PDB file of C-alpha atoms and ligand atoms in Angstrom:
ATOM      1  CA  MET A   1      -0.407   0.275  -0.094  1.00  0.00           C
ATOM      2  CA  ALA A   2       3.140   2.128   0.325  1.00  0.00           C
ATOM      3  CA  CYS A   3       2.865   3.289  -3.105  1.00  0.00           C
ATOM      4  CA  GLY A   4      -0.345   3.522  -4.385  1.00  0.00           C
ATOM      5  CA  LEU A   5      -1.237   5.230  -7.632  1.00  0.00           C
ATOM      6  CA  ARG A   6       2.111   4.968  -9.017  1.00  0.00           C
ATOM      7  CA  CYS A   7       1.965   1.259  -8.960  1.00  0.00           C
ATOM      8  CA  THR A   8      -1.296   0.876 -10.372  1.00  0.00           C
ATOM      9  CA  LYS A   9      -0.052   2.793 -13.269  1.00  0.00           C
ATOM     10  CA  GLY A  10       3.273   0.810 -13.285  1.00  0.00           C
ATOM     11  CA  LEU A  11       1.249  -2.088 -13.572  1.00  0.00           C
ATOM     12  CA  LYS A  12      -1.068  -0.757 -16.544  1.00  0.00           C
ATOM     13  CA  ILE A  13       1.760   0.181 -18.397  1.00  0.00           C
ATOM     14  CA  CYS A  14       3.570  -2.976 -17.652  1.00  0.00           C
ATOM     15  CA  CYS A  15       0.404  -4.784 -19.167  1.00  0.00           C
ATOM     16  CA  GLY A  16       0.104  -2.924 -21.825  1.00  0.00           C
ATOM     17  CA  VAL A  17       3.587  -3.192 -23.279  1.00  0.00           C
ATOM     18  CA  THR A  18       3.608  -6.959 -22.680  1.00  0.00           C
ATOM     19  CA  THR A  19       0.004  -6.970 -24.600  1.00  0.00           C
ATOM     20  CA  ILE A  20       1.566  -4.825 -27.876  1.00  0.00           C
ATOM     21  CA  PHE A  21       4.940  -6.996 -27.378  1.00  0.00           C
ATOM     22  CA  LEU A  22       2.417 -10.254 -28.157  1.00  0.00           C
ATOM     23  CA  ILE A  23       1.052  -8.554 -30.618  1.00  0.00           C
ATOM     24  CA  VAL A  24       3.572  -7.930 -32.429  1.00  0.00           C
ATOM     25  CA  VAL A  25       5.075 -11.180 -32.125  1.00  0.00           C
ATOM     26  CA  LEU A  26       2.144 -12.696 -33.414  1.00  0.00           C
ATOM     27  CA  VAL A  27       2.271 -10.679 -36.318  1.00  0.00           C
ATOM     28  CA  ILE A  28       5.586 -11.364 -36.977  1.00  0.00           C
ATOM     29  CA  LEU A  29       4.767 -14.910 -36.848  1.00  0.00           C
ATOM     30  CA  LEU A  30       1.988 -14.599 -38.770  1.00  0.00           C
ATOM     31  CA  ILE A  31       3.651 -12.718 -41.665  1.00  0.00           C
ATOM     32  CA  LEU A  32       6.778 -16.187 -41.362  1.00  0.00           C
ATOM     33  CA  PHE A  33       4.454 -18.256 -41.825  1.00  0.00           C
ATOM     34  CA  LEU A  34       2.567 -16.505 -44.568  1.00  0.00           C
ATOM     35  CA  THR A  35       5.472 -15.836 -46.466  1.00  0.00           C
ATOM     36  CA  ASP A  36       6.849 -19.661 -45.346  1.00  0.00           C
ATOM     37  CA  PHE A  37       3.744 -20.397 -47.448  1.00  0.00           C
ATOM     38  CA  LYS A  38       3.860 -18.504 -50.387  1.00  0.00           C
ATOM     39  CA  GLN A  39       7.124 -19.956 -51.368  1.00  0.00           C
ATOM     40  CA  LYS A  40       6.617 -23.500 -51.127  1.00  0.00           C
ATOM     41  CA  ASP A  41       4.073 -24.937 -53.209  1.00  0.00           C
ATOM     42  CA  PRO A  42       2.932 -28.804 -52.566  1.00  0.00           C
ATOM     43  CA  THR A  43       4.624 -30.933 -54.517  1.00  0.00           C
ATOM     44  CA  ILE A  44       2.654 -33.584 -56.766  1.00  0.00           C
ATOM     45  CA  THR A  45       3.910 -37.199 -57.779  1.00  0.00           C
ATOM     46  CA  LEU A  46       2.183 -39.725 -59.785  1.00  0.00           C
ATOM     47  CA  GLN A  47       2.822 -43.167 -57.878  1.00  0.00           C
ATOM     48  CA  SER A  48       1.101 -45.417 -60.001  1.00  0.00           C
ATOM     49  CA  VAL A  49      -1.268 -45.875 -62.695  1.00  0.00           C
ATOM     50  CA  LYS A  50      -2.969 -49.607 -62.735  1.00  0.00           C
ATOM     51  CA  PHE A  51      -5.192 -50.151 -66.175  1.00  0.00           C
ATOM     52  CA  GLY A  52      -8.664 -51.671 -64.647  1.00  0.00           C
ATOM     53  CA  ARG A  53      -9.924 -51.819 -68.262  1.00  0.00           C
ATOM     54  CA  PHE A  54      -8.229 -50.905 -72.027  1.00  0.00           C
ATOM     55  CA  HIS A  55     -10.308 -51.579 -75.405  1.00  0.00           C
ATOM     56  CA  LEU A  56      -9.773 -49.796 -78.372  1.00  0.00           C
ATOM     57  CA  ASP A  57     -13.316 -50.926 -80.063  1.00  0.00           C
ATOM     58  CA  ILE A  58     -14.209 -50.654 -83.598  1.00  0.00           C
ATOM     59  CA  LEU A  59     -17.737 -51.252 -83.815  1.00  0.00           C
ATOM     60  CA  PRO A  60     -20.404 -50.005 -83.596  1.00  0.00           C
ATOM     61  CA  ILE A  61     -17.991 -46.782 -83.400  1.00  0.00           C
ATOM     62  CA  LEU A  62     -14.375 -46.409 -83.292  1.00  0.00           C
ATOM     63  CA  ASP A  63     -13.834 -45.830 -79.277  1.00  0.00           C
ATOM     64  CA  LEU A  64     -11.319 -46.346 -76.766  1.00  0.00           C
ATOM     65  CA  ASN A  65     -12.900 -47.233 -73.351  1.00  0.00           C
ATOM     66  CA  LEU A  66     -10.128 -47.370 -70.554  1.00  0.00           C
ATOM     67  CA  SER A  67      -9.955 -46.998 -66.901  1.00  0.00           C
ATOM     68  CA  LEU A  68      -6.865 -46.053 -64.626  1.00  0.00           C
ATOM     69  CA  ALA A  69      -6.452 -46.610 -61.069  1.00  0.00           C
ATOM     70  CA  ILE A  70      -4.225 -43.421 -60.263  1.00  0.00           C
ATOM     71  CA  LEU A  71      -2.482 -43.018 -56.912  1.00  0.00           C
ATOM     72  CA  VAL A  72      -0.971 -39.805 -56.110  1.00  0.00           C
ATOM     73  CA  THR A  73       1.288 -38.645 -53.587  1.00  0.00           C
ATOM     74  CA  VAL A  74       1.206 -35.344 -52.330  1.00  0.00           C
ATOM     75  CA  ASP A  75       4.260 -33.734 -50.399  1.00  0.00           C
ATOM     76  CA  ASN A  76       3.143 -30.739 -48.047  1.00  0.00           C
ATOM     77  CA  PRO A  77       6.481 -28.763 -47.531  1.00  0.00           C
ATOM     78  CA  ASN A  78       4.587 -26.328 -45.517  1.00  0.00           C
ATOM     79  CA  HIS A  79       3.971 -25.751 -41.235  1.00  0.00           C
ATOM     80  CA  GLY A  80       0.001 -25.831 -41.779  1.00  0.00           C
ATOM     81  CA  SER A  81      -1.899 -28.741 -42.627  1.00  0.00           C
ATOM     82  CA  PHE A  82      -4.472 -28.132 -45.826  1.00  0.00           C
ATOM     83  CA  THR A  83      -7.860 -29.386 -45.484  1.00  0.00           C
ATOM     84  CA  TYR A  84      -9.830 -29.581 -48.764  1.00  0.00           C
ATOM     85  CA  GLN A  85     -13.210 -29.678 -49.776  1.00  0.00           C
ATOM     86  CA  ASN A  86     -14.579 -32.695 -52.265  1.00  0.00           C
ATOM     87  CA  SER A  87     -13.400 -31.883 -55.574  1.00  0.00           C
ATOM     88  CA  SER A  88     -12.928 -33.251 -58.994  1.00  0.00           C
ATOM     89  CA  ALA A  89      -9.749 -33.761 -61.208  1.00  0.00           C
ATOM     90  CA  TYR A  90     -10.138 -33.426 -65.044  1.00  0.00           C
ATOM     91  CA  LEU A  91      -8.590 -35.067 -67.463  1.00  0.00           C
ATOM     92  CA  ASN A  92      -7.803 -33.573 -71.009  1.00  0.00           C
ATOM     93  CA  TYR A  93      -6.327 -34.714 -74.274  1.00  0.00           C
ATOM     94  CA  ARG A  94      -5.045 -32.092 -76.790  1.00  0.00           C
ATOM     95  CA  GLY A  95      -7.843 -29.396 -75.497  1.00  0.00           C
ATOM     96  CA  ASN A  96     -10.864 -31.899 -75.051  1.00  0.00           C
ATOM     97  CA  LEU A  97     -12.167 -33.040 -71.727  1.00  0.00           C
ATOM     98  CA  LEU A  98     -12.047 -36.612 -71.628  1.00  0.00           C
ATOM     99  CA  ALA A  99     -12.932 -37.789 -68.024  1.00  0.00           C
ATOM    100  CA  THR A 100     -13.578 -36.578 -64.497  1.00  0.00           C
ATOM    101  CA  ALA A 101     -12.504 -37.981 -61.206  1.00  0.00           C
ATOM    102  CA  PRO A 102     -14.171 -37.783 -57.951  1.00  0.00           C
ATOM    103  CA  LEU A 103     -11.507 -36.694 -55.184  1.00  0.00           C
ATOM    104  CA  HIS A 104     -12.829 -36.974 -51.656  1.00  0.00           C
ATOM    105  CA  GLU A 105     -12.296 -34.287 -49.152  1.00  0.00           C
ATOM    106  CA  ASP A 106      -9.564 -34.751 -46.920  1.00  0.00           C
ATOM    107  CA  THR A 107      -6.774 -33.254 -44.655  1.00  0.00           C
ATOM    108  CA  ILE A 108      -2.929 -33.402 -45.483  1.00  0.00           C
ATOM    109  CA  PRO A 109      -0.969 -33.168 -42.746  1.00  0.00           C
ATOM    110  CA  ALA A 110       1.913 -30.070 -42.051  1.00  0.00           C
ATOM    111  CA  LEU A 111       5.549 -31.213 -43.294  1.00  0.00           C
ATOM    112  CA  LYS A 112       4.309 -34.563 -44.623  1.00  0.00           C
ATOM    113  CA  SER A 113       3.428 -36.689 -47.712  1.00  0.00           C
ATOM    114  CA  HIS A 114      -0.266 -37.809 -48.119  1.00  0.00           C
ATOM    115  CA  ASN A 115      -1.520 -40.517 -50.732  1.00  0.00           C
ATOM    116  CA  ILE A 116      -4.272 -40.072 -52.916  1.00  0.00           C
ATOM    117  CA  SER A 117      -6.212 -42.644 -55.096  1.00  0.00           C
ATOM    118  CA  THR A 118      -9.418 -42.037 -57.568  1.00  0.00           C
ATOM    119  CA  ILE A 119     -10.019 -44.039 -60.592  1.00  0.00           C
ATOM    120  CA  LEU A 120     -10.448 -42.200 -64.059  1.00  0.00           C
ATOM    121  CA  ASN A 121     -13.486 -43.681 -66.526  1.00  0.00           C
ATOM    122  CA  VAL A 122     -11.993 -42.430 -69.862  1.00  0.00           C
ATOM    123  CA  TYR A 123     -14.602 -42.896 -72.537  1.00  0.00           C
ATOM    124  CA  VAL A 124     -13.705 -41.455 -76.220  1.00  0.00           C
ATOM    125  CA  ASP A 125     -15.156 -41.170 -79.408  1.00  0.00           C
ATOM    126  CA  VAL A 126     -11.557 -41.441 -81.670  1.00  0.00           C
ATOM    127  CA  THR A 127     -13.767 -40.146 -84.505  1.00  0.00           C
ATOM    128  CA  GLU A 128     -14.164 -37.110 -82.530  1.00  0.00           C
ATOM    129  CA  VAL A 129     -10.538 -36.663 -81.260  1.00  0.00           C
ATOM    130  CA  PRO A 130      -8.784 -38.138 -84.380  1.00  0.00           C
ATOM    131  CA  ASP A 131      -5.307 -37.133 -83.037  1.00  0.00           C
ATOM    132  CA  LEU A 132      -5.549 -40.048 -80.491  1.00  0.00           C
ATOM    133  CA  LEU A 133      -5.833 -42.775 -83.044  1.00  0.00           C
ATOM    134  CA  GLY A 134      -2.146 -41.644 -84.271  1.00  0.00           C
ATOM    135  CA  ASP A 135      -1.108 -40.892 -81.234  1.00  0.00           C
ATOM    136  CA  TYR A 136      -2.258 -44.300 -79.900  1.00  0.00           C
ATOM    137  CA  LEU A 137      -0.645 -45.827 -82.510  1.00  0.00           C
ATOM    138  CA  GLY A 138       2.572 -44.022 -81.926  1.00  0.00           C
ATOM    139  CA  GLY A 139       2.606 -45.749 -78.870  1.00  0.00           C
ATOM    140  CA  VAL A 140       2.373 -42.537 -76.370  1.00  0.00           C
ATOM    141  CA  ILE A 141      -0.568 -40.765 -75.423  1.00  0.00           C
ATOM    142  CA  ASN A 142       0.071 -37.166 -73.875  1.00  0.00           C
ATOM    143  CA  PHE A 143      -2.574 -36.192 -71.538  1.00  0.00           C
ATOM    144  CA  THR A 144      -3.026 -32.981 -69.141  1.00  0.00           C
ATOM    145  CA  SER A 145      -4.559 -33.110 -65.937  1.00  0.00           C
ATOM    146  CA  THR A 146      -6.239 -30.083 -63.900  1.00  0.00           C
ATOM    147  CA  THR A 147      -7.065 -30.315 -60.209  1.00  0.00           C
ATOM    148  CA  THR A 148      -8.114 -27.186 -58.489  1.00  0.00           C
ATOM    149  CA  LEU A 149      -8.777 -27.872 -54.299  1.00  0.00           C
ATOM    150  CA  VAL A 150     -10.223 -25.660 -52.083  1.00  0.00           C
ATOM    151  CA  GLY A 151      -9.693 -25.435 -48.535  1.00  0.00           C
ATOM    152  CA  LYS A 152      -8.075 -24.105 -45.356  1.00  0.00           C
ATOM    153  CA  VAL A 153      -4.519 -23.914 -44.135  1.00  0.00           C
ATOM    154  CA  LYS A 154      -4.150 -24.858 -40.198  1.00  0.00           C
ATOM    155  CA  ILE A 155      -1.877 -23.579 -38.214  1.00  0.00           C
ATOM    156  CA  PHE A 156      -0.745 -24.091 -34.658  1.00  0.00           C
ATOM    157  CA  ASN A 157      -4.853 -25.666 -34.349  1.00  0.00           C
ATOM    158  CA  PHE A 158      -5.646 -21.782 -33.983  1.00  0.00           C
ATOM    159  CA  ILE A 159      -4.847 -19.802 -37.280  1.00  0.00           C
ATOM    160  CA  LYS A 160      -7.130 -20.894 -40.215  1.00  0.00           C
ATOM    161  CA  ILE A 161      -6.452 -19.281 -43.492  1.00  0.00           C
ATOM    162  CA  LYS A 162      -8.566 -20.178 -46.730  1.00  0.00           C
ATOM    163  CA  ALA A 163      -6.466 -21.722 -49.479  1.00  0.00           C
ATOM    164  CA  THR A 164      -6.675 -22.717 -53.236  1.00  0.00           C
ATOM    165  CA  THR A 165      -4.242 -25.019 -54.546  1.00  0.00           C
ATOM    166  CA  TYR A 166      -3.769 -25.625 -58.576  1.00  0.00           C
ATOM    167  CA  SER A 167      -2.227 -28.271 -59.946  1.00  0.00           C
ATOM    168  CA  THR A 168      -1.467 -29.192 -63.752  1.00  0.00           C
ATOM    169  CA  CYS A 169       0.097 -32.627 -64.405  1.00  0.00           C
ATOM    170  CA  ASP A 170       0.928 -33.911 -67.978  1.00  0.00           C
ATOM    171  CA  ILE A 171       1.071 -37.597 -68.157  1.00  0.00           C
ATOM    172  CA  PHE A 172       1.956 -40.025 -70.504  1.00  0.00           C
ATOM    173  CA  VAL A 173       0.867 -42.818 -71.156  1.00  0.00           C
ATOM    174  CA  TYR A 174       2.881 -45.404 -72.870  1.00  0.00           C
ATOM    175  CA  ILE A 175       0.489 -48.322 -74.757  1.00  0.00           C
ATOM    176  CA  HIS A 176       2.485 -51.108 -75.333  1.00  0.00           C
ATOM    177  CA  GLY A 177       4.006 -50.929 -71.689  1.00  0.00           C
ATOM    178  CA  GLN A 178       0.748 -49.978 -70.208  1.00  0.00           C
ATOM    179  CA  ILE A 179       2.878 -47.646 -67.802  1.00  0.00           C
ATOM    180  CA  ALA A 180       1.874 -43.979 -67.256  1.00  0.00           C
ATOM    181  CA  ASN A 181       4.584 -41.048 -65.941  1.00  0.00           C
ATOM    182  CA  SER A 182       3.680 -37.134 -65.458  1.00  0.00           C
ATOM    183  CA  THR A 183       5.257 -34.083 -64.552  1.00  0.00           C
ATOM    184  CA  CYS A 184       3.182 -31.579 -62.387  1.00  0.00           C
ATOM    185  CA  ASP A 185       2.897 -27.932 -61.810  1.00  0.00           C
ATOM    186  CA  ASN A 186       1.339 -27.023 -58.565  1.00  0.00           C
ATOM    187  CA  LYS A 187       0.692 -23.745 -57.019  1.00  0.00           C
ATOM    188  CA  ILE A 188      -1.045 -22.535 -53.496  1.00  0.00           C
ATOM    189  CA  LYS A 189      -2.882 -19.257 -53.616  1.00  0.00           C
ATOM    190  CA  PHE A 190      -4.035 -17.543 -50.236  1.00  0.00           C
TER     191      PHE A 190
HETATM  192  C1  LIG B   1     -16.827 -49.211 -71.056  1.00  0.00           C
HETATM  193  O1  LIG B   1     -16.343 -50.547 -70.939  1.00  0.00           O
HETATM  194  C2  LIG B   1     -16.893 -51.207 -69.752  1.00  0.00           C
HETATM  195  C3  LIG B   1     -16.616 -52.762 -69.371  1.00  0.00           C
HETATM  196  O2  LIG B   1     -16.138 -53.065 -70.460  1.00  0.00           O
HETATM  197  C4  LIG B   1     -18.420 -51.023 -69.807  1.00  0.00           C
HETATM  198  O3  LIG B   1     -19.086 -51.666 -68.927  1.00  0.00           O
HETATM  199  C5  LIG B   1     -18.837 -49.541 -70.150  1.00  0.00           C
HETATM  200  O4  LIG B   1     -20.170 -49.408 -70.324  1.00  0.00           O
HETATM  201  C6  LIG B   1     -17.808 -49.210 -71.216  1.00  0.00           C
HETATM  202  N1  LIG B   1     -18.424 -47.670 -71.846  1.00  0.00           N
HETATM  203  C7  LIG B   1     -19.178 -47.225 -72.770  1.00  0.00           C
HETATM  204  C8  LIG B   1     -19.730 -45.687 -72.405  1.00  0.00           C
HETATM  205  O5  LIG B   1     -19.201 -47.841 -73.602  1.00  0.00           O
HETATM  206  C1  LIG B   2     -18.046 -35.624 -49.805  1.00  0.00           C
HETATM  207  O1  LIG B   2     -18.457 -36.713 -51.004  1.00  0.00           O
HETATM  208  C2  LIG B   2     -18.911 -37.712 -50.326  1.00  0.00           C
HETATM  209  C3  LIG B   2     -18.973 -39.012 -51.056  1.00  0.00           C
HETATM  210  O2  LIG B   2     -17.959 -39.031 -51.870  1.00  0.00           O
HETATM  211  C4  LIG B   2     -20.031 -37.440 -49.408  1.00  0.00           C
HETATM  212  O3  LIG B   2     -20.504 -38.576 -48.681  1.00  0.00           O
HETATM  213  C5  LIG B   2     -19.746 -36.160 -48.349  1.00  0.00           C
HETATM  214  O4  LIG B   2     -21.249 -35.716 -48.012  1.00  0.00           O
HETATM  215  C6  LIG B   2     -19.336 -35.432 -49.434  1.00  0.00           C
HETATM  216  N1  LIG B   2     -19.031 -33.683 -48.408  1.00  0.00           N
HETATM  217  C7  LIG B   2     -19.472 -32.483 -48.603  1.00  0.00           C
HETATM  218  C8  LIG B   2     -19.193 -31.549 -47.631  1.00  0.00           C
HETATM  219  O5  LIG B   2     -20.328 -32.339 -49.630  1.00  0.00           O
HETATM  220  C1  LIG B   3       1.472 -32.724 -73.821  1.00  0.00           C
HETATM  221  O1  LIG B   3       0.351 -31.854 -74.329  1.00  0.00           O
HETATM  222  C2  LIG B   3       0.285 -30.600 -73.734  1.00  0.00           C
HETATM  223  C3  LIG B   3      -1.011 -29.692 -73.962  1.00  0.00           C
HETATM  224  O2  LIG B   3      -1.926 -30.636 -74.823  1.00  0.00           O
HETATM  225  C4  LIG B   3       1.476 -29.574 -74.304  1.00  0.00           C
HETATM  226  O3  LIG B   3       1.255 -28.315 -73.829  1.00  0.00           O
HETATM  227  C5  LIG B   3       2.688 -30.294 -74.051  1.00  0.00           C
HETATM  228  O4  LIG B   3       3.814 -29.759 -74.664  1.00  0.00           O
HETATM  229  C6  LIG B   3       2.606 -31.906 -74.551  1.00  0.00           C
HETATM  230  N1  LIG B   3       3.859 -32.696 -74.201  1.00  0.00           N
HETATM  231  C7  LIG B   3       4.564 -33.189 -75.088  1.00  0.00           C
HETATM  232  C8  LIG B   3       6.001 -33.521 -74.564  1.00  0.00           C
HETATM  233  O5  LIG B   3       4.238 -33.676 -76.083  1.00  0.00           O
HETATM  234  C1  LIG B   4       2.503 -43.710 -50.580  1.00  0.00           C
HETATM  235  O1  LIG B   4       2.282 -44.780 -51.398  1.00  0.00           O
HETATM  236  C2  LIG B   4       3.670 -45.151 -51.875  1.00  0.00           C
HETATM  237  C3  LIG B   4       3.376 -46.369 -53.103  1.00  0.00           C
HETATM  238  O2  LIG B   4       2.636 -47.204 -52.683  1.00  0.00           O
HETATM  239  C4  LIG B   4       4.201 -45.577 -50.763  1.00  0.00           C
HETATM  240  O3  LIG B   4       5.499 -46.006 -51.015  1.00  0.00           O
HETATM  241  C5  LIG B   4       3.981 -44.786 -49.245  1.00  0.00           C
HETATM  242  O4  LIG B   4       4.825 -45.123 -48.644  1.00  0.00           O
HETATM  243  C6  LIG B   4       2.614 -44.143 -49.480  1.00  0.00           C
HETATM  244  N1  LIG B   4       2.711 -42.759 -48.221  1.00  0.00           N
HETATM  245  C7  LIG B   4       2.136 -42.934 -47.382  1.00  0.00           C
HETATM  246  C8  LIG B   4       2.303 -41.442 -46.816  1.00  0.00           C
HETATM  247  O5  LIG B   4       1.088 -43.602 -47.423  1.00  0.00           O
HETATM  248  C1  LIG B   5       8.456 -41.487 -68.600  1.00  0.00           C
HETATM  249  O1  LIG B   5       8.842 -42.848 -69.076  1.00  0.00           O
HETATM  250  C2  LIG B   5       9.749 -42.586 -70.257  1.00  0.00           C
HETATM  251  C3  LIG B   5       9.792 -44.397 -70.468  1.00  0.00           C
HETATM  252  O2  LIG B   5      10.161 -45.041 -69.235  1.00  0.00           O
HETATM  253  C4  LIG B   5      10.914 -42.267 -70.490  1.00  0.00           C
HETATM  254  O3  LIG B   5      11.462 -42.181 -71.447  1.00  0.00           O
HETATM  255  C5  LIG B   5      10.304 -40.477 -70.032  1.00  0.00           C
HETATM  256  O4  LIG B   5      11.465 -39.874 -70.048  1.00  0.00           O
HETATM  257  C6  LIG B   5       9.625 -40.362 -68.542  1.00  0.00           C
HETATM  258  N1  LIG B   5       9.501 -39.111 -68.977  1.00  0.00           N
HETATM  259  C7  LIG B   5       9.126 -38.339 -67.395  1.00  0.00           C
HETATM  260  C8  LIG B   5       8.757 -37.118 -67.324  1.00  0.00           C
HETATM  261  O5  LIG B   5       9.216 -39.143 -66.783  1.00  0.00           O
END
């Protein structure tokens, strides 16, 4: 009780300074994490493609009917987990949409890799995409897949930021070996 008013004043200043300090630290942390995220896009690697079905039918029309079981690994190099909503992957061939595949909502943990599998059902009327026959006979078909995942990045269990990842992959299917490989370009945007 000796100092009364001076002490409460001191306490107030002390509390104020501590609060400001904490806010500054939080803001710096947030900026660090945000810039960190901006620099690191997730990488997507095509692990395996298995042909479930593969028919080149001649009658009644010339068509290609195939299904591909696809396993991709997503590497999340960021300090936040990414939870995305139900989405679709699209498979294009020279600008023609050939197939869509469902992607079930999921979470990719921070600093971890995560496997995603889906099945692409491809059905093409070859007469409408004449280049396909030439590529088929040539032995390599070059597809492009695009996927947009909308979701949230979560840091420390309490900071949540809306984020969207964009992924474009060139997929090369080698007809004779019935194998495929790909190169992907991925971006994450906040
Ligand atoms: C593709 O092949 C599968 C299995 O042979 C068949 O069930 C399906 O109907 C075919 N798709 C089309 C569009 O013909
Ligand atoms: C996501 O898709 C699954 C089925 O694939 C469905 O059961 C679930 O309700 C969907 N979630 C939302 C939020 O629409
Ligand atoms: C594969 O196809 C895409 C678009 O159709 C094209 O941009 C790319 O250059 C092709 N790659 C090769 C190696 O042919
Ligand atoms: C993903 O699948 C690949 C190939 O099957 C496997 O080697 C890897 O361990 C799997 N990763 C995870 C995180 O399950
Ligand atoms: C895909 O595999 C083929 C044959 O194994 C190889 O010639 C080609 O360079 C590979 N492409 C990529 C992008 O890995």
